[in-house]
mmCIF file of C-alpha atoms in Angstrom:
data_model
loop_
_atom_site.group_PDB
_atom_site.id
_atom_site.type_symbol
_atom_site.label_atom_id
_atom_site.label_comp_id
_atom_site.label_asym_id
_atom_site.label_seq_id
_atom_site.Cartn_x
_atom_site.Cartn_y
_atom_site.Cartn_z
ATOM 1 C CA UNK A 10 5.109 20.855 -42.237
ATOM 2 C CA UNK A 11 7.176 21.826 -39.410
ATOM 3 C CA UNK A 12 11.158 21.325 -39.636
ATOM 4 C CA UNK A 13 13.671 19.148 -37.735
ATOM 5 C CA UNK A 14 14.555 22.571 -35.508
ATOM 6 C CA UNK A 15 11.184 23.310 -34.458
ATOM 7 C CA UNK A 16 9.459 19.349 -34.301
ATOM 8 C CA UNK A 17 10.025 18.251 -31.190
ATOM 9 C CA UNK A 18 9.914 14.769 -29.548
ATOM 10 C CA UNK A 19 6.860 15.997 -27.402
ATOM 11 C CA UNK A 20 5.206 16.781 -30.855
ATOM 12 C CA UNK A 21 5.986 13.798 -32.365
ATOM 13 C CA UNK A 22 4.323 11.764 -29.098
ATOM 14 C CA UNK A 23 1.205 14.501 -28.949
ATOM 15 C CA UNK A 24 0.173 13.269 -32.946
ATOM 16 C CA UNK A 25 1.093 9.083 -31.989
ATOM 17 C CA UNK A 26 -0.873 9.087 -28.902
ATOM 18 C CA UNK A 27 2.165 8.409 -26.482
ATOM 19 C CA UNK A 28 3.816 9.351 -23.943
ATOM 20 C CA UNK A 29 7.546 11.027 -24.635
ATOM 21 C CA UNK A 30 9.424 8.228 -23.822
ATOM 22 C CA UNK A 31 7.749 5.658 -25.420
ATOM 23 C CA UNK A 32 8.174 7.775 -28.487
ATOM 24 C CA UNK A 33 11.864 7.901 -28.304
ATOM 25 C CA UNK A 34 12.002 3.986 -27.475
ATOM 26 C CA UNK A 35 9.611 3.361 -30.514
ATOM 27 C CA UNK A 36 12.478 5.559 -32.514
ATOM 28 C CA UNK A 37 15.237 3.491 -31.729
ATOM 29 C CA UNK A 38 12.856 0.055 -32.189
ATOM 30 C CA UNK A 39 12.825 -1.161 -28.805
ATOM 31 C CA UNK A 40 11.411 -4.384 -28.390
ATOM 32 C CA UNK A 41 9.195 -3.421 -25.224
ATOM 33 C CA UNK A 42 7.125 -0.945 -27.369
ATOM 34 C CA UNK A 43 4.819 -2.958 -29.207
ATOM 35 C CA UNK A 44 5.019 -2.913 -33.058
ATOM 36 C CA UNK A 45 2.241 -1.328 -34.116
ATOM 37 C CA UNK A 46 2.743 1.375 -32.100
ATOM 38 C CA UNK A 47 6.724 1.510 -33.071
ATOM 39 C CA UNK A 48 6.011 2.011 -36.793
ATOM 40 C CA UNK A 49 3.502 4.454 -35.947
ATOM 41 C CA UNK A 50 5.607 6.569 -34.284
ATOM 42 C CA UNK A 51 8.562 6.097 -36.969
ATOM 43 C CA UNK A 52 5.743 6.704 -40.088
ATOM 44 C CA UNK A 53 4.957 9.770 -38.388
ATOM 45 C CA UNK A 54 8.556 10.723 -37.377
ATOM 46 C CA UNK A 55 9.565 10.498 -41.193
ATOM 47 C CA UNK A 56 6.005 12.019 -42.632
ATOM 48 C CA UNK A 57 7.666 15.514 -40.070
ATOM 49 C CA UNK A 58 11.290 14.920 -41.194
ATOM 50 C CA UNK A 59 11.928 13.880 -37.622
ATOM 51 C CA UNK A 60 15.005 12.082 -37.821
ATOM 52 C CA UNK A 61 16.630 9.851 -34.843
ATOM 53 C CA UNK A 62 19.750 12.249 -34.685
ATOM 54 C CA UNK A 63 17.443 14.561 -32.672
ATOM 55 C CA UNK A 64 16.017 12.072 -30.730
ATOM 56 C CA UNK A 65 19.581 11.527 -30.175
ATOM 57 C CA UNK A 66 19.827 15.004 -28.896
ATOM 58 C CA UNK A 67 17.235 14.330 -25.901
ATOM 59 C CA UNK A 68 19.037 10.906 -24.499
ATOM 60 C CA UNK A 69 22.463 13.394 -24.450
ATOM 61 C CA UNK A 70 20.777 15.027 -21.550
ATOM 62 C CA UNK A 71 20.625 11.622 -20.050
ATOM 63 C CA UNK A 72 16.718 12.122 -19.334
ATOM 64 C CA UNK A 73 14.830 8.863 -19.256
ATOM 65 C CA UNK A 74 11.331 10.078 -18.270
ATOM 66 C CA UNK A 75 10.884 7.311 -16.226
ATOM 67 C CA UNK A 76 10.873 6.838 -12.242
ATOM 68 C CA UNK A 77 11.383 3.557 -10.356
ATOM 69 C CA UNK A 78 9.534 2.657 -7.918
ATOM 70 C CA UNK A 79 10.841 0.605 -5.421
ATOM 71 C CA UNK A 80 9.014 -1.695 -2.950
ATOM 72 C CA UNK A 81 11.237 -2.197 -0.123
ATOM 73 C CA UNK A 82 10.440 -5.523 0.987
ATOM 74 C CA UNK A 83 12.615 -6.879 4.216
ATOM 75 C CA UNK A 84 14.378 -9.856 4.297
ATOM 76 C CA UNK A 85 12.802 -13.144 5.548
ATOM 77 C CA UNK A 86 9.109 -12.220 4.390
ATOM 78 C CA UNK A 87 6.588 -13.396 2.810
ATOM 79 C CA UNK A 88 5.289 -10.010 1.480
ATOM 80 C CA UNK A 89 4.867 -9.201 -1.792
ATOM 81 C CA UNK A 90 4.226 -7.065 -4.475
ATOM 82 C CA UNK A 91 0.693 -8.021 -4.436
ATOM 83 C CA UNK A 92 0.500 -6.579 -0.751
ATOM 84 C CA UNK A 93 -3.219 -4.818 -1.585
ATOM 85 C CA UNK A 94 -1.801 -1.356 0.679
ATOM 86 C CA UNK A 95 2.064 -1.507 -1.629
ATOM 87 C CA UNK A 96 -0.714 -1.930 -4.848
ATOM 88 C CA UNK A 97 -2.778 1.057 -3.387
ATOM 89 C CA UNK A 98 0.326 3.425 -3.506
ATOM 90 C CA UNK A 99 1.318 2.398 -6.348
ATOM 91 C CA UNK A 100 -1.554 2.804 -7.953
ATOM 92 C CA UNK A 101 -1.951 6.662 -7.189
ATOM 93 C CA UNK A 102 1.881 7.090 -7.734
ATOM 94 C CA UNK A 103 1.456 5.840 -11.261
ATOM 95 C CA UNK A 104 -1.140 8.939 -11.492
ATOM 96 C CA UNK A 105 1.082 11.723 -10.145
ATOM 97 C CA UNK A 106 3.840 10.606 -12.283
ATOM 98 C CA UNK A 107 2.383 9.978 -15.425
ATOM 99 C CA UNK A 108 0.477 14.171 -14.627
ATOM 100 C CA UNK A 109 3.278 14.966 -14.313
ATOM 101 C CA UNK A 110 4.868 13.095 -17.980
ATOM 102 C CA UNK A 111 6.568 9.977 -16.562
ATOM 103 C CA UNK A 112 6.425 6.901 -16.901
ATOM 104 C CA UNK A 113 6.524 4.350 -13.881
ATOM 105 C CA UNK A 114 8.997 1.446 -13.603
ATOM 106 C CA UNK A 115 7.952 -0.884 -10.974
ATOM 107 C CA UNK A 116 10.561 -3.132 -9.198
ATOM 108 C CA UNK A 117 11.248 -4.588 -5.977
ATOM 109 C CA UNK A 118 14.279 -4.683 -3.692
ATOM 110 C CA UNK A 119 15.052 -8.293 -3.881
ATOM 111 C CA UNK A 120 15.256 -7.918 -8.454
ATOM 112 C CA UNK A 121 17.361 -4.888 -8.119
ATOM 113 C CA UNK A 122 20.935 -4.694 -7.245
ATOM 114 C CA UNK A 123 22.060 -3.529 -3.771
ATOM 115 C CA UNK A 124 23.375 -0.607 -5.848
ATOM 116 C CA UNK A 125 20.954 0.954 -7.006
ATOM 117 C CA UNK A 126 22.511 4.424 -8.003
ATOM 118 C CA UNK A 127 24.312 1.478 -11.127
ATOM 119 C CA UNK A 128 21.042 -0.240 -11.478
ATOM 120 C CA UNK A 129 18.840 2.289 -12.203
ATOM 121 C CA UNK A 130 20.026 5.780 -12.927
ATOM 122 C CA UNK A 131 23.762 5.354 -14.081
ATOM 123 C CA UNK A 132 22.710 2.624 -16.477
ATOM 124 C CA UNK A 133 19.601 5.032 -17.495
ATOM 125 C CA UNK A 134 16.969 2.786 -16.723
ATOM 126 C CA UNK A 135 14.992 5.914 -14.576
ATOM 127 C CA UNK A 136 15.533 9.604 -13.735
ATOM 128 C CA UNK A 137 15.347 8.735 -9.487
ATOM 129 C CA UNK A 138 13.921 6.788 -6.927
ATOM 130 C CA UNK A 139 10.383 6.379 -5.179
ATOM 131 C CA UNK A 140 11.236 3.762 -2.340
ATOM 132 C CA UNK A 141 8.172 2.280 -0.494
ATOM 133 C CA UNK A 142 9.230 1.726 3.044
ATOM 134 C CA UNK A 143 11.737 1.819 4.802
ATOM 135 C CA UNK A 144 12.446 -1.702 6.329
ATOM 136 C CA UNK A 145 14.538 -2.341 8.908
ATOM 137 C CA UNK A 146 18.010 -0.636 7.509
ATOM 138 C CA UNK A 147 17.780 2.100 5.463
ATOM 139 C CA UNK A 148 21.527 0.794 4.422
ATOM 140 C CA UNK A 149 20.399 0.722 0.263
ATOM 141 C CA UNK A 150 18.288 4.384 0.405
ATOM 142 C CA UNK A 151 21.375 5.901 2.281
ATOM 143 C CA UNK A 152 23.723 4.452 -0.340
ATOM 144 C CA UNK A 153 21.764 5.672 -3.373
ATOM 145 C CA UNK A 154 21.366 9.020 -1.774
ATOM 146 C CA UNK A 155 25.262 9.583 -0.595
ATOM 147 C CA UNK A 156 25.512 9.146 -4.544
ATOM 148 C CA UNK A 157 23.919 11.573 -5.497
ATOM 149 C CA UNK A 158 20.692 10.070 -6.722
ATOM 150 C CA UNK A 159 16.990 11.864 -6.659
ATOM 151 C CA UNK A 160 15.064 10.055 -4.463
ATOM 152 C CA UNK A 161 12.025 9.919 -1.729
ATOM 153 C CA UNK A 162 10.890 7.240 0.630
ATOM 154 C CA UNK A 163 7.538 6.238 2.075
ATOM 155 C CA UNK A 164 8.107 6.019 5.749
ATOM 156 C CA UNK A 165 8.271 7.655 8.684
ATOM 157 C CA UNK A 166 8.366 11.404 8.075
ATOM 158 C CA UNK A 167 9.975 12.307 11.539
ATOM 159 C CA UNK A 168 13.001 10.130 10.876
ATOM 160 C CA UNK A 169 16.187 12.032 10.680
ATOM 161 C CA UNK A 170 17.660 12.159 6.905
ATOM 162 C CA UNK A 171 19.412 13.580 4.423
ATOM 163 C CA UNK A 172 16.228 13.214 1.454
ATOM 164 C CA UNK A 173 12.211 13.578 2.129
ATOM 165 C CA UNK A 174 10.430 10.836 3.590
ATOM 166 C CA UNK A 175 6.851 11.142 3.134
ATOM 167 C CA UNK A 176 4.060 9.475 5.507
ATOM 168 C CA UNK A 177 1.377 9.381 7.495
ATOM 169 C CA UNK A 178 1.875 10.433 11.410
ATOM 170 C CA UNK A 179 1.974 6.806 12.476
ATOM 171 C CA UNK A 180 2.158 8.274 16.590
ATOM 172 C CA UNK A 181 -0.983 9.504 16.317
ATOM 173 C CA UNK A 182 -2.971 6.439 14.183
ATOM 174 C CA UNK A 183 -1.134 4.187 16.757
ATOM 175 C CA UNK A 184 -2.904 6.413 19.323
ATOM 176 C CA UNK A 185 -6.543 6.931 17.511
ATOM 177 C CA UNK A 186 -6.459 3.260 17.079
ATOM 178 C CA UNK A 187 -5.640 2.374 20.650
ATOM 179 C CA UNK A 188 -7.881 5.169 22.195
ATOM 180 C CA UNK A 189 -10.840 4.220 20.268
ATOM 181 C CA UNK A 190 -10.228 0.256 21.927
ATOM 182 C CA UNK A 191 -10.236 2.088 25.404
ATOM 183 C CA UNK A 192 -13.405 3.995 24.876
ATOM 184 C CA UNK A 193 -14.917 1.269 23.937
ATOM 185 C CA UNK A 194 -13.898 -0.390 26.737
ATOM 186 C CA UNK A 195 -11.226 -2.859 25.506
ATOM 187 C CA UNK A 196 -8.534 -3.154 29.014
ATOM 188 C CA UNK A 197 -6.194 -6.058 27.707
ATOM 189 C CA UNK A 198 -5.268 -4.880 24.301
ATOM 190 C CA UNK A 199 -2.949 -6.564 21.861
ATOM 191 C CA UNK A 200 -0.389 -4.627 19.494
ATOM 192 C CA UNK A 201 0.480 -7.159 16.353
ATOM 193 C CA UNK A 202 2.753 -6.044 14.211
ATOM 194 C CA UNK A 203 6.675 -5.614 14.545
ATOM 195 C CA UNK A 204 8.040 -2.807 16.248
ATOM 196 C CA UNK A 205 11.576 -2.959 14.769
ATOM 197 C CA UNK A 206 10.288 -0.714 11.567
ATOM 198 C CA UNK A 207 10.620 2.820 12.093
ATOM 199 C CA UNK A 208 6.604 3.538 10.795
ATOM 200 C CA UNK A 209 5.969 0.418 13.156
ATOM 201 C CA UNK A 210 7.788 2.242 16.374
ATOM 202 C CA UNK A 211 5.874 4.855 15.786
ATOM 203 C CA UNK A 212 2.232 3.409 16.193
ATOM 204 C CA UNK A 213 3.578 1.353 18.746
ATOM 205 C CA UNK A 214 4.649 4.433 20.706
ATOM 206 C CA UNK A 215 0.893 5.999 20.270
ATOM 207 C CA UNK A 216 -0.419 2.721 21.154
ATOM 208 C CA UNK A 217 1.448 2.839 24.313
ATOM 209 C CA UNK A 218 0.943 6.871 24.676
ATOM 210 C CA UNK A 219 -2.939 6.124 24.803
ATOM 211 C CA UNK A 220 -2.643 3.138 27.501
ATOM 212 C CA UNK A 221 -1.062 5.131 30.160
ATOM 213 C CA UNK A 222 -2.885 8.171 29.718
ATOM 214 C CA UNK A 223 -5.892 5.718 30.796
ATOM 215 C CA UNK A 224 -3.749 4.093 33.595
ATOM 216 C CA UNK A 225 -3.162 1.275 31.606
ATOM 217 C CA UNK A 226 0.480 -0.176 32.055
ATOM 218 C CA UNK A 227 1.477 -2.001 28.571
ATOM 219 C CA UNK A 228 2.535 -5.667 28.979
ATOM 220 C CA UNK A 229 5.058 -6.617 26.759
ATOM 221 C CA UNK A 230 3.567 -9.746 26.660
ATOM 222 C CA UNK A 231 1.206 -8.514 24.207
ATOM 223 C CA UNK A 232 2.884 -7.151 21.942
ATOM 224 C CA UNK A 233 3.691 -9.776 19.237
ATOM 225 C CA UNK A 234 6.028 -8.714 16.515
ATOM 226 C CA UNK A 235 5.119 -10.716 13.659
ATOM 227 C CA UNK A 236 5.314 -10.594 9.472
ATOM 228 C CA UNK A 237 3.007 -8.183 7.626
ATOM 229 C CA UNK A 238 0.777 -11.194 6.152
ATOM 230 C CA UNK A 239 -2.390 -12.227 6.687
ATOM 231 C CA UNK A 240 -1.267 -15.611 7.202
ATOM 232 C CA UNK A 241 1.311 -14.418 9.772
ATOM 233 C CA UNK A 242 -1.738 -13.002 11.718
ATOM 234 C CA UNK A 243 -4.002 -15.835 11.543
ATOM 235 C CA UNK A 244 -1.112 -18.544 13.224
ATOM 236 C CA UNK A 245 -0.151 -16.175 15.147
ATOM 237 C CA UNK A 246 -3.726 -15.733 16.637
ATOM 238 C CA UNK A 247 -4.390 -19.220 16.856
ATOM 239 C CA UNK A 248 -0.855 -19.901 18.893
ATOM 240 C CA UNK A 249 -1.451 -17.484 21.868
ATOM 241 C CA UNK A 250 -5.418 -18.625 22.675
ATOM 242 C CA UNK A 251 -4.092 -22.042 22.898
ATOM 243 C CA UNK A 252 -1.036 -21.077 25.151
ATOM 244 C CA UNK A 253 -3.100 -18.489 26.882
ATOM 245 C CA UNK A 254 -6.225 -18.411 26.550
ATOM 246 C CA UNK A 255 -8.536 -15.281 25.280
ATOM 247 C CA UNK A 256 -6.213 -13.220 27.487
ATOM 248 C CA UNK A 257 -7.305 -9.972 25.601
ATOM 249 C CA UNK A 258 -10.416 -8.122 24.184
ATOM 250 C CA UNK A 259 -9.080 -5.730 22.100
ATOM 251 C CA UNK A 260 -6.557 -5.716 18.733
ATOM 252 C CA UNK A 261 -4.127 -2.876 17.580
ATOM 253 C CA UNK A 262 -2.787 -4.265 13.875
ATOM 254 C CA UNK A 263 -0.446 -2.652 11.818
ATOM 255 C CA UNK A 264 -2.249 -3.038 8.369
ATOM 256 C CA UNK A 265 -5.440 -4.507 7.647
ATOM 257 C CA UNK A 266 -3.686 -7.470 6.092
ATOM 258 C CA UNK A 267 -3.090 -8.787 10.156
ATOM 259 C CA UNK A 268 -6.603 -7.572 10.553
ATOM 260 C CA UNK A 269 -8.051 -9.793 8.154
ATOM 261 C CA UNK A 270 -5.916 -12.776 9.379
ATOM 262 C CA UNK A 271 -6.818 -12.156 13.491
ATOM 263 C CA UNK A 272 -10.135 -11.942 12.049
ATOM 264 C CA UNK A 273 -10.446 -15.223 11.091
ATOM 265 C CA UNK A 274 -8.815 -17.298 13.466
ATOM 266 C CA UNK A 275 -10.730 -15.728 16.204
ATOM 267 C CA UNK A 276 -14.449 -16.507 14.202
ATOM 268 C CA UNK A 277 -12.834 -20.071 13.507
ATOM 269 C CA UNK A 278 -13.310 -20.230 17.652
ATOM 270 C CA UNK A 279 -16.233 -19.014 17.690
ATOM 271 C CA UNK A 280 -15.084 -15.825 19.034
ATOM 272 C CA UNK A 281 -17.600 -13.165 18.932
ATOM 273 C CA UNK A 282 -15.760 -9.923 16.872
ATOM 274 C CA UNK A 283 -16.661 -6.886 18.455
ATOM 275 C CA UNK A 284 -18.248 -8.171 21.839
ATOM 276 C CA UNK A 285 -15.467 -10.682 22.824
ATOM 277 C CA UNK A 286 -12.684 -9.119 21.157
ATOM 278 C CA UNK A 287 -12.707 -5.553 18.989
ATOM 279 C CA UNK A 288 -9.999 -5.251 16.212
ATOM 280 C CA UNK A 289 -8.644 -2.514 14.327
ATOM 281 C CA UNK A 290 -6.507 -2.009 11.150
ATOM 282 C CA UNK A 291 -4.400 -0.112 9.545
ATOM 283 C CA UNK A 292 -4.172 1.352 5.828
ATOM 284 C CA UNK A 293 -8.004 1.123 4.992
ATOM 285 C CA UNK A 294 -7.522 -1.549 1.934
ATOM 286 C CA UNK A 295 -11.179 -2.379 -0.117
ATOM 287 C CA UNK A 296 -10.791 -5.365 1.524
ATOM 288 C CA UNK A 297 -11.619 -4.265 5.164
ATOM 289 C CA UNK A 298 -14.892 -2.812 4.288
ATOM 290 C CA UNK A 299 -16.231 -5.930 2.868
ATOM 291 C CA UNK A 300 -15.560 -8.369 5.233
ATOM 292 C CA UNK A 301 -18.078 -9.811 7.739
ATOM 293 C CA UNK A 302 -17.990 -8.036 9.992
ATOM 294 C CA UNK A 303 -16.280 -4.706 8.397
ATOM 295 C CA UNK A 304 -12.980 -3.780 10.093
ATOM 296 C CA UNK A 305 -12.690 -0.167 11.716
ATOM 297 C CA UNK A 306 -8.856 1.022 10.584
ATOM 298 C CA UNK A 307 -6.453 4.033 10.435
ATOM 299 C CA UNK A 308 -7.000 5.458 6.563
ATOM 300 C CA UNK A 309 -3.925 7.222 5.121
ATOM 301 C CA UNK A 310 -4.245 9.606 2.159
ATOM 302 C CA UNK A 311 -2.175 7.595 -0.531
ATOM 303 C CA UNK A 312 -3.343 10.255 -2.748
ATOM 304 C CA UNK A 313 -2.327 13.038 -1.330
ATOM 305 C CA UNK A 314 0.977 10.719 -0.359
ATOM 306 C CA UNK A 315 2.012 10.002 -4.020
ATOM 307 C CA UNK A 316 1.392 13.463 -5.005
ATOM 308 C CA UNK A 317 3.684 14.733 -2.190
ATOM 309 C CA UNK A 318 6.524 11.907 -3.204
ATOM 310 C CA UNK A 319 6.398 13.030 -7.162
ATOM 311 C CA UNK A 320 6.218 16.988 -6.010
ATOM 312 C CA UNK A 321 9.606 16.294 -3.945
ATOM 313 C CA UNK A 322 11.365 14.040 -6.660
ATOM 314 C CA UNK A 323 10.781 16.752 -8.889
ATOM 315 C CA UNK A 324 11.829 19.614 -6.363
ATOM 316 C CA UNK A 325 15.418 18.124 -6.723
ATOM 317 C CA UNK A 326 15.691 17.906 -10.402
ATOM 318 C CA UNK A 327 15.028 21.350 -10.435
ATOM 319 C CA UNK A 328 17.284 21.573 -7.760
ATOM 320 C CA UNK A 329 15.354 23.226 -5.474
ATOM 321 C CA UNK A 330 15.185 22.414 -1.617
ATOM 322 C CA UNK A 331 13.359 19.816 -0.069
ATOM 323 C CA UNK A 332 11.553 18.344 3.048
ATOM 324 C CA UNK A 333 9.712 15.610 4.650
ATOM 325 C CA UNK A 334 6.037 15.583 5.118
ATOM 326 C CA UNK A 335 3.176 14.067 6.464
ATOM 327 C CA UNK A 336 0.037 13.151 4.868
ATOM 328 C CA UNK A 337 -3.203 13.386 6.699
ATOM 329 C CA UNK A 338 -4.956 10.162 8.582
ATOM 330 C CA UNK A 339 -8.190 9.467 10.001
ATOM 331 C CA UNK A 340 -9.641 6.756 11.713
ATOM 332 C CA UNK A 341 -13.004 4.850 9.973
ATOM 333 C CA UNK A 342 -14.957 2.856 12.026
ATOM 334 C CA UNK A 343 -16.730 -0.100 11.227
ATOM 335 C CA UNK A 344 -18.016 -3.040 12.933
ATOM 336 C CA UNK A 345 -15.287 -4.616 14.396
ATOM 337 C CA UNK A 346 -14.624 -2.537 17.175
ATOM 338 C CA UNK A 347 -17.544 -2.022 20.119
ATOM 339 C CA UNK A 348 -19.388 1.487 20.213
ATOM 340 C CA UNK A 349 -17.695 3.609 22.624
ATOM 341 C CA UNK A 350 -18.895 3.605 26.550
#
């Protein structure tokens, strides 16, 4: 039987089944551990002469084992959490992290406090940050970082700052997306989706990149800055054919959530998705593959994305330098967009 020196905390959560942290919560009876598992863990803690003193020992290093991951959600929207792309990240960030022996906390910007160096790490809830998005300010990231806390953002990677933004190179899917409409022979094509975000700017700088490069001047008429819902989309949609008519064939949206919602108001007209009109998403969510019909979009590697945002977090707890990055995208296309010419 191994002593108090040399039985660890890992040990002890190896021989319950656990991860390390839930082994030190079980120690100290925390209600969120379940109780089965708590008097497992404490059995087994006094069958090795584990006591809670060194436990103790571990939470004087003021290590939590846990990360929070923080959906940035803007004001005024009716995003949520249940966003199927803000699901898809999280998803594959609860992977890297728990490879890598954490634990995820998932919380949103509206539940936490504006300070969130307090909220989370000062008050020991997590070890640092993973923000998803950026918004419109970056006002709470820059706070938590000017105080010193660990953290990495989902965004746009080419945006000047002082931590590592991770993302896909929203220029160029803006561009695939909107070249792929021109080949196909789309000449009136709409952007929908708000500009004002900094990953948003970008597409909507490839999506005018590709226009002019085909002689295309871009009318800021269509160009229609609206909420990242699908319901956003779909009244949106409806709004400018009856002011305007079907004054454009082709659709650049800025997740497949506006996809879905174009999508159906325009087959609720009868509109004929690709020949009258050819639409293209972004974020390549299950959802876009099985609807009728399928919906081409921009794919970015959330994979590859969460395993880049947990490598960086961890780069400065060891104190080591860090950088932004970009994460590959490719474009998939499906049946709502024409074949090209």
């Amino acid at each position: 039987m191994k002593s108090d020196a040399k039985f660890t905390l890992a040990d002890l959560a190896h021989l319950a089944g656990v991860s390390t942290s839930t082994a030190s919560r079980a120690l100290k009876n925390n209600p969120l551990i379940k109780q089965a598992t708590r008097e497992k863990v404490q059995t087994l803690a006094r069958e090795h002469n584990y006591s809670v003193n060194a436990a103790a020992s571990r939470l004087r290093t003021q290590k939590t084992n846990v990360i929070a991951v923080i959906l940035n959600l803007i004001d005024d929207t009716e995003q949520s959490i249940s966003d199927p792309f803000l699901l898809k990240i999280v998803a594959e960030l609860n992977k890297a992290l728990n490879a890598a022996g954490y634990e995820l906390l998932l919380s949103n910007s509206f539940m936490a406090s504006d300070d969130w160096a307090n909220y989370f790490i000062t008050s020991q809830r997590a070890d640092g940050l993973i923000v998803v998005g950026q918004g419109k300010s970056n006002e709470k990231i820059d706070k938590a970082a000017a105080a010193g806390v660990p953290l990495v953002v989902w965004g746009e990677p080419t945006t000047p700052s002082i931590y590592p933004i991770i993302g896909g190179d929203n220029r160029k899917g803006g561009y695939l997306a909107t070249m792929h409409l021109i080949d196909g022979g789309c000449k009136r094509i709409m952007f929908l989706g708000d500009p004002g975000h900094a990953e948003m700017t970008e597409r909507h700088a490839g999506y005018e990149q590709a226009l002019r490069e085909h002689g295309l001047e871009p009318d800021p008429s269509l160009t229609l800055p609206i909420d990242i819902t699908s319901q956003a989309a779909y009244d949106c949609i409806n709004d400018t054919v009856r002011q305007n008519g079907l004054n454009f064939d082709g659709i650049v949206c800025i997740s497949d959530m506006l996809a879905l919602g174009a999508l159906k108001a325009l087959k609720e007209r009868y509109v004929n998705i690709p020949a009258d009109v050819s639409i293209v998403g972004y974020d390549d969510i299950a959802l876009a593959e099985l609807m009728h019909p399928s919906i081409t979009t921009v794919r970015q590697d959330t994979q590859q994305a969460a395993q880049k945002m947990v490598s960086q977090l961890l780069k400065q707890f060891e104190g080591a330098p860090t950088r932004s990055e970009t994460v590959d995208i490719s474009l998939k296309i499906r049946r709502s967009t024409r074949a090209e010419n």
